[in-house]
mmCIF file of C-alpha atoms in Angstrom:
data_model
loop_
_atom_site.group_PDB
_atom_site.id
_atom_site.type_symbol
_atom_site.label_atom_id
_atom_site.label_comp_id
_atom_site.label_asym_id
_atom_site.label_seq_id
_atom_site.Cartn_x
_atom_site.Cartn_y
_atom_site.Cartn_z
ATOM 1 C CA MET A 1 -118.117 7.808 39.368
ATOM 2 C CA THR A 2 -116.909 10.531 37.006
ATOM 3 C CA ASN A 3 -114.519 9.887 34.145
ATOM 4 C CA ARG A 4 -111.702 11.705 35.957
ATOM 5 C CA ARG A 5 -112.217 9.699 39.144
ATOM 6 C CA GLU A 6 -112.281 6.456 37.166
ATOM 7 C CA LYS A 7 -108.899 7.335 35.662
ATOM 8 C CA ILE A 8 -107.352 8.319 38.998
ATOM 9 C CA PHE A 9 -108.746 5.401 40.992
ATOM 10 C CA GLY A 10 -108.068 2.888 38.210
ATOM 11 C CA THR A 11 -104.476 4.073 37.825
ATOM 12 C CA GLY A 12 -103.976 3.935 41.591
ATOM 13 C CA LEU A 13 -105.208 0.349 41.718
ATOM 14 C CA LEU A 14 -102.937 -0.716 38.866
ATOM 15 C CA ILE A 15 -99.962 0.883 40.639
ATOM 16 C CA ALA A 16 -100.926 -1.008 43.810
ATOM 17 C CA PHE A 17 -101.100 -4.225 41.771
ATOM 18 C CA ILE A 18 -97.637 -3.643 40.291
ATOM 19 C CA ILE A 19 -96.203 -3.046 43.772
ATOM 20 C CA LEU A 20 -97.805 -6.264 44.994
ATOM 21 C CA ALA A 21 -96.596 -8.223 41.952
ATOM 22 C CA VAL A 22 -93.013 -7.014 42.435
ATOM 23 C CA SER A 23 -93.216 -7.847 46.153
ATOM 24 C CA VAL A 24 -94.406 -11.362 45.354
ATOM 25 C CA ALA A 25 -91.668 -11.862 42.770
ATOM 26 C CA LEU A 26 -89.063 -10.704 45.317
ATOM 27 C CA HIS A 27 -90.539 -12.893 48.098
ATOM 28 C CA SER A 28 -91.003 -9.888 50.368
ATOM 29 C CA ASP A 29 -91.442 -10.588 54.061
ATOM 30 C CA TRP A 30 -94.682 -8.632 54.317
ATOM 31 C CA VAL A 31 -96.261 -10.736 51.543
ATOM 32 C CA ASN A 32 -95.184 -13.965 53.253
ATOM 33 C CA ALA A 33 -96.577 -12.697 56.556
ATOM 34 C CA PHE A 34 -99.885 -11.766 54.926
ATOM 35 C CA ASP A 35 -100.207 -15.157 53.235
ATOM 36 C CA SER A 36 -99.360 -16.986 56.457
ATOM 37 C CA SER A 37 -102.029 -15.029 58.338
ATOM 38 C CA VAL A 38 -104.672 -15.882 55.722
ATOM 39 C CA THR A 39 -103.674 -19.552 55.789
ATOM 40 C CA GLN A 40 -103.981 -19.626 59.583
ATOM 41 C CA LEU A 41 -107.475 -18.143 59.356
ATOM 42 C CA MET A 42 -108.462 -21.083 57.150
ATOM 43 C CA ALA A 43 -106.983 -23.688 59.505
ATOM 44 C CA ASN A 44 -110.178 -24.312 61.495
ATOM 45 C CA ALA A 45 -112.476 -24.191 58.469
ATOM 46 C CA TYR A 46 -111.545 -27.497 56.893
ATOM 47 C CA LEU A 47 -114.719 -29.573 57.064
ATOM 48 C CA PRO A 48 -116.202 -31.962 54.476
ATOM 49 C CA LEU A 49 -119.246 -29.704 53.954
ATOM 50 C CA ASN A 50 -117.095 -26.612 53.425
ATOM 51 C CA THR A 51 -114.905 -28.490 50.976
ATOM 52 C CA ALA A 52 -117.945 -29.613 48.983
ATOM 53 C CA ILE A 53 -119.385 -26.076 48.909
ATOM 54 C CA PHE A 54 -116.130 -24.450 47.856
ATOM 55 C CA ASN A 55 -115.634 -27.082 45.157
ATOM 56 C CA ILE A 56 -118.917 -25.934 43.627
ATOM 57 C CA VAL A 57 -118.022 -22.268 44.056
ATOM 58 C CA THR A 58 -114.615 -22.686 42.438
ATOM 59 C CA PHE A 59 -116.220 -24.514 39.490
ATOM 60 C CA LEU A 60 -118.758 -21.732 38.961
ATOM 61 C CA GLY A 61 -115.974 -19.157 39.262
ATOM 62 C CA SER A 62 -113.524 -20.915 36.942
ATOM 63 C CA PRO A 63 -112.249 -18.913 33.948
ATOM 64 C CA LEU A 64 -113.880 -21.381 31.541
ATOM 65 C CA THR A 65 -117.279 -21.138 33.229
ATOM 66 C CA VAL A 66 -117.081 -17.362 33.543
ATOM 67 C CA ILE A 67 -116.005 -16.867 29.929
ATOM 68 C CA ILE A 68 -118.913 -19.065 28.783
ATOM 69 C CA LEU A 69 -121.309 -16.985 30.913
ATOM 70 C CA THR A 70 -119.773 -13.800 29.491
ATOM 71 C CA ALA A 71 -120.221 -15.149 25.961
ATOM 72 C CA LEU A 72 -123.889 -15.922 26.659
ATOM 73 C CA LEU A 73 -124.347 -12.413 28.046
ATOM 74 C CA CYS A 74 -122.719 -10.942 24.948
ATOM 75 C CA VAL A 75 -124.914 -13.020 22.627
ATOM 76 C CA TRP A 76 -128.007 -11.855 24.519
ATOM 77 C CA LEU A 77 -126.894 -8.226 24.212
ATOM 78 C CA PHE A 78 -126.187 -8.737 20.523
ATOM 79 C CA PHE A 79 -129.717 -9.977 19.862
ATOM 80 C CA LYS A 80 -131.037 -7.065 21.943
ATOM 81 C CA LYS A 81 -129.267 -4.877 19.358
ATOM 82 C CA GLN A 82 -126.677 -3.652 21.829
ATOM 83 C CA VAL A 83 -123.764 -4.639 19.611
ATOM 84 C CA MET A 84 -121.161 -2.233 20.986
ATOM 85 C CA THR A 85 -121.985 -3.153 24.581
ATOM 86 C CA SER A 86 -121.682 -6.821 23.638
ATOM 87 C CA LEU A 87 -118.277 -6.321 22.014
ATOM 88 C CA TRP A 88 -117.172 -4.037 24.829
ATOM 89 C CA LEU A 89 -117.904 -6.438 27.687
ATOM 90 C CA GLY A 90 -116.571 -9.447 25.792
ATOM 91 C CA GLY A 91 -113.404 -7.557 24.902
ATOM 92 C CA ILE A 92 -112.742 -6.523 28.504
ATOM 93 C CA GLN A 93 -113.108 -10.109 29.725
ATOM 94 C CA LEU A 94 -110.921 -11.677 27.027
ATOM 95 C CA SER A 95 -108.195 -9.013 27.019
ATOM 96 C CA GLY A 96 -108.124 -8.980 30.824
ATOM 97 C CA SER A 97 -107.803 -12.763 30.939
ATOM 98 C CA ALA A 98 -104.899 -12.563 28.485
ATOM 99 C CA ILE A 99 -103.161 -9.965 30.678
ATOM 100 C CA THR A 100 -103.626 -12.223 33.701
ATOM 101 C CA GLU A 101 -101.990 -15.133 31.906
ATOM 102 C CA ILE A 102 -99.053 -12.966 30.858
ATOM 103 C CA VAL A 103 -98.535 -11.813 34.456
ATOM 104 C CA LYS A 104 -98.650 -15.431 35.621
ATOM 105 C CA GLN A 105 -95.798 -16.311 33.270
ATOM 106 C CA VAL A 106 -93.734 -13.267 34.218
ATOM 107 C CA VAL A 107 -94.056 -13.657 38.005
ATOM 108 C CA ALA A 108 -93.948 -17.479 37.771
ATOM 109 C CA ARG A 109 -95.072 -18.101 41.355
ATOM 110 C CA PRO A 110 -95.516 -21.792 42.216
ATOM 111 C CA ARG A 111 -98.872 -22.824 43.651
ATOM 112 C CA PRO A 112 -99.232 -23.784 47.327
ATOM 113 C CA ILE A 113 -98.460 -27.376 48.281
ATOM 114 C CA ASN A 114 -101.036 -29.947 49.435
ATOM 115 C CA GLN A 115 -103.799 -28.689 47.139
ATOM 116 C CA LEU A 116 -107.235 -30.116 47.913
ATOM 117 C CA VAL A 117 -108.154 -29.821 44.242
ATOM 118 C CA PRO A 118 -105.014 -30.156 42.102
ATOM 119 C CA ASP A 119 -104.508 -27.307 39.639
ATOM 120 C CA THR A 120 -101.802 -26.591 37.113
ATOM 121 C CA GLY A 121 -99.907 -23.494 36.064
ATOM 122 C CA PHE A 122 -98.634 -20.632 38.145
ATOM 123 C CA SER A 123 -100.346 -19.082 41.150
ATOM 124 C CA PHE A 124 -100.141 -15.282 40.808
ATOM 125 C CA PRO A 125 -102.665 -13.816 40.179
ATOM 126 C CA SER A 126 -105.851 -15.883 40.472
ATOM 127 C CA GLY A 127 -107.606 -16.317 37.130
ATOM 128 C CA HIS A 128 -110.805 -17.445 38.869
ATOM 129 C CA THR A 129 -110.978 -14.282 40.964
ATOM 130 C CA PHE A 130 -110.022 -11.963 38.119
ATOM 131 C CA CYS A 131 -112.583 -13.311 35.644
ATOM 132 C CA THR A 132 -115.328 -13.401 38.285
ATOM 133 C CA THR A 133 -114.643 -9.794 39.292
ATOM 134 C CA ILE A 134 -114.831 -8.631 35.658
ATOM 135 C CA LEU A 135 -118.103 -10.534 35.121
ATOM 136 C CA VAL A 136 -119.652 -9.095 38.275
ATOM 137 C CA LEU A 137 -118.627 -5.560 37.263
ATOM 138 C CA SER A 138 -120.068 -6.190 33.794
ATOM 139 C CA VAL A 139 -123.411 -7.334 35.188
ATOM 140 C CA LEU A 140 -123.514 -4.418 37.641
ATOM 141 C CA SER A 141 -122.840 -1.960 34.814
ATOM 142 C CA LEU A 142 -125.954 -3.293 33.064
ATOM 143 C CA LEU A 143 -128.219 -3.639 36.098
ATOM 144 C CA LEU A 144 -127.516 -0.576 38.236
ATOM 145 C CA PRO A 145 -128.673 2.050 35.696
ATOM 146 C CA LYS A 146 -132.050 0.272 35.549
ATOM 147 C CA ILE A 147 -132.506 0.298 39.341
ATOM 148 C CA HIS A 148 -133.785 3.585 40.739
ATOM 149 C CA ASP A 149 -134.086 2.698 44.423
ATOM 150 C CA GLU A 150 -130.784 3.293 46.235
ATOM 151 C CA GLU A 151 -131.385 0.506 48.755
ATOM 152 C CA ASN A 152 -131.948 -1.995 45.959
ATOM 153 C CA LYS A 153 -128.770 -0.783 44.275
ATOM 154 C CA LEU A 154 -126.877 -1.385 47.508
ATOM 155 C CA VAL A 155 -128.305 -4.915 47.789
ATOM 156 C CA VAL A 156 -127.250 -5.733 44.213
ATOM 157 C CA ARG A 157 -123.750 -4.379 44.845
ATOM 158 C CA LEU A 158 -123.434 -6.406 48.052
ATOM 159 C CA ILE A 159 -124.518 -9.582 46.253
ATOM 160 C CA GLY A 160 -121.797 -9.002 43.681
ATOM 161 C CA ILE A 161 -119.158 -8.311 46.333
ATOM 162 C CA VAL A 162 -120.153 -11.390 48.332
ATOM 163 C CA TRP A 163 -119.906 -13.611 45.252
ATOM 164 C CA ILE A 164 -116.439 -12.289 44.416
ATOM 165 C CA GLY A 165 -115.484 -12.925 48.045
ATOM 166 C CA PHE A 166 -116.787 -16.493 47.910
ATOM 167 C CA VAL A 167 -114.779 -17.279 44.781
ATOM 168 C CA ALA A 168 -111.633 -15.696 46.240
ATOM 169 C CA VAL A 169 -111.977 -17.576 49.542
ATOM 170 C CA SER A 170 -112.647 -20.857 47.711
ATOM 171 C CA ARG A 171 -109.315 -20.589 45.886
ATOM 172 C CA VAL A 172 -107.390 -20.074 49.120
ATOM 173 C CA TYR A 173 -109.432 -22.695 51.011
ATOM 174 C CA LEU A 174 -108.698 -25.325 48.356
ATOM 175 C CA ARG A 175 -104.988 -24.353 48.588
ATOM 176 C CA ASP A 176 -104.804 -23.491 44.896
ATOM 177 C CA HIS A 177 -103.783 -19.906 45.674
ATOM 178 C CA PHE A 178 -102.244 -17.725 48.347
ATOM 179 C CA GLY A 179 -104.165 -14.876 49.924
ATOM 180 C CA SER A 180 -102.060 -12.323 48.042
ATOM 181 C CA ASP A 181 -102.969 -13.996 44.734
ATOM 182 C CA VAL A 182 -106.689 -13.389 45.117
ATOM 183 C CA LEU A 183 -106.206 -9.919 46.594
ATOM 184 C CA ALA A 184 -104.063 -8.975 43.607
ATOM 185 C CA SER A 185 -106.710 -10.261 41.203
ATOM 186 C CA VAL A 186 -109.453 -8.115 42.711
ATOM 187 C CA ILE A 187 -107.164 -5.069 42.583
ATOM 188 C CA LEU A 188 -106.097 -5.751 38.980
ATOM 189 C CA ALA A 189 -109.618 -6.500 37.728
ATOM 190 C CA THR A 190 -111.142 -3.417 39.361
ATOM 191 C CA GLY A 191 -108.358 -1.115 38.172
ATOM 192 C CA TYR A 192 -108.493 -2.532 34.655
ATOM 193 C CA TRP A 193 -112.277 -2.195 34.538
ATOM 194 C CA LEU A 194 -112.203 1.426 35.720
ATOM 195 C CA LEU A 195 -109.580 2.440 33.163
ATOM 196 C CA CYS A 196 -111.468 0.684 30.369
ATOM 197 C CA ALA A 197 -114.648 2.468 31.457
ATOM 198 C CA ALA A 198 -112.831 5.816 31.558
ATOM 199 C CA TYR A 199 -111.642 5.395 27.962
ATOM 200 C CA GLU A 200 -114.760 3.647 26.659
ATOM 201 C CA ALA A 201 -115.742 6.430 24.231
ATOM 202 C CA PRO A 202 -112.466 6.588 22.226
ATOM 203 C CA ILE A 203 -112.048 2.805 22.265
ATOM 204 C CA THR A 204 -115.586 2.101 21.026
ATOM 205 C CA SER A 205 -115.175 4.827 18.405
ATOM 206 C CA PHE A 206 -112.034 3.066 17.172
ATOM 207 C CA ILE A 207 -113.777 -0.333 17.097
ATOM 208 C CA GLN A 208 -116.731 1.050 15.141
ATOM 209 C CA ARG A 209 -114.430 1.916 12.255
ATOM 210 C CA PHE A 210 -113.988 -1.775 11.523
ATOM 211 C CA LEU A 211 -117.645 -2.808 11.863
ATOM 212 C CA PRO A 212 -119.927 -3.331 8.873
ATOM 213 C CA GLU A 213 -122.296 -0.407 8.266
ATOM 214 C CA ARG A 214 -125.302 -2.541 9.169
ATOM 215 C CA MET A 215 -123.872 -3.252 12.670
ATOM 216 C CA LYS A 216 -122.901 0.374 13.361
ATOM 217 C CA SER A 217 -126.561 1.365 13.483
ATOM 218 C CA LEU A 218 -127.448 -1.261 16.122
#
């Protein structure tokens, strides 16, 4: 994707997120209808095995777990002498997570009732889904340039998409989020990632000004 397309698509996704956030805050009928439809789809899926599986998925996709995995990835990149990439990916994850928390406080949407796994805080958007989406996009940005076969690239992309889907579904299944919460998180994370990628050069140039000379050469 070209720099121009990243800017256009990223901006479009952020606008879509803002529209969805405002609709949620105003309790719009179409949001309630969407959430009800998603909840009904889950109605026949409640089985002990599914609950056990989604408990594991939601743990692996939790913000804490994902941030730890991101930190390990950044440390590995640092020791591979890819300092700017390490700082870049870590910065996107941490700043994005902070934005998500701010939005939660502003929208202040209560979580669904009858949670299978009790969770605290507000519901919109889903921190699990946001952080997982950013991590998947980070890993893809590192892997895809090294893969030359288009079919293998497609497989890797599909694996990433499926994992994001699993984490999103687990949050709705466990009644910790509404369908619109996880949808909004995917939209926000993807839009944020694309805009960060579009402006990577000027941002990294700004960051390099504050790095020690020894690190600038890595």
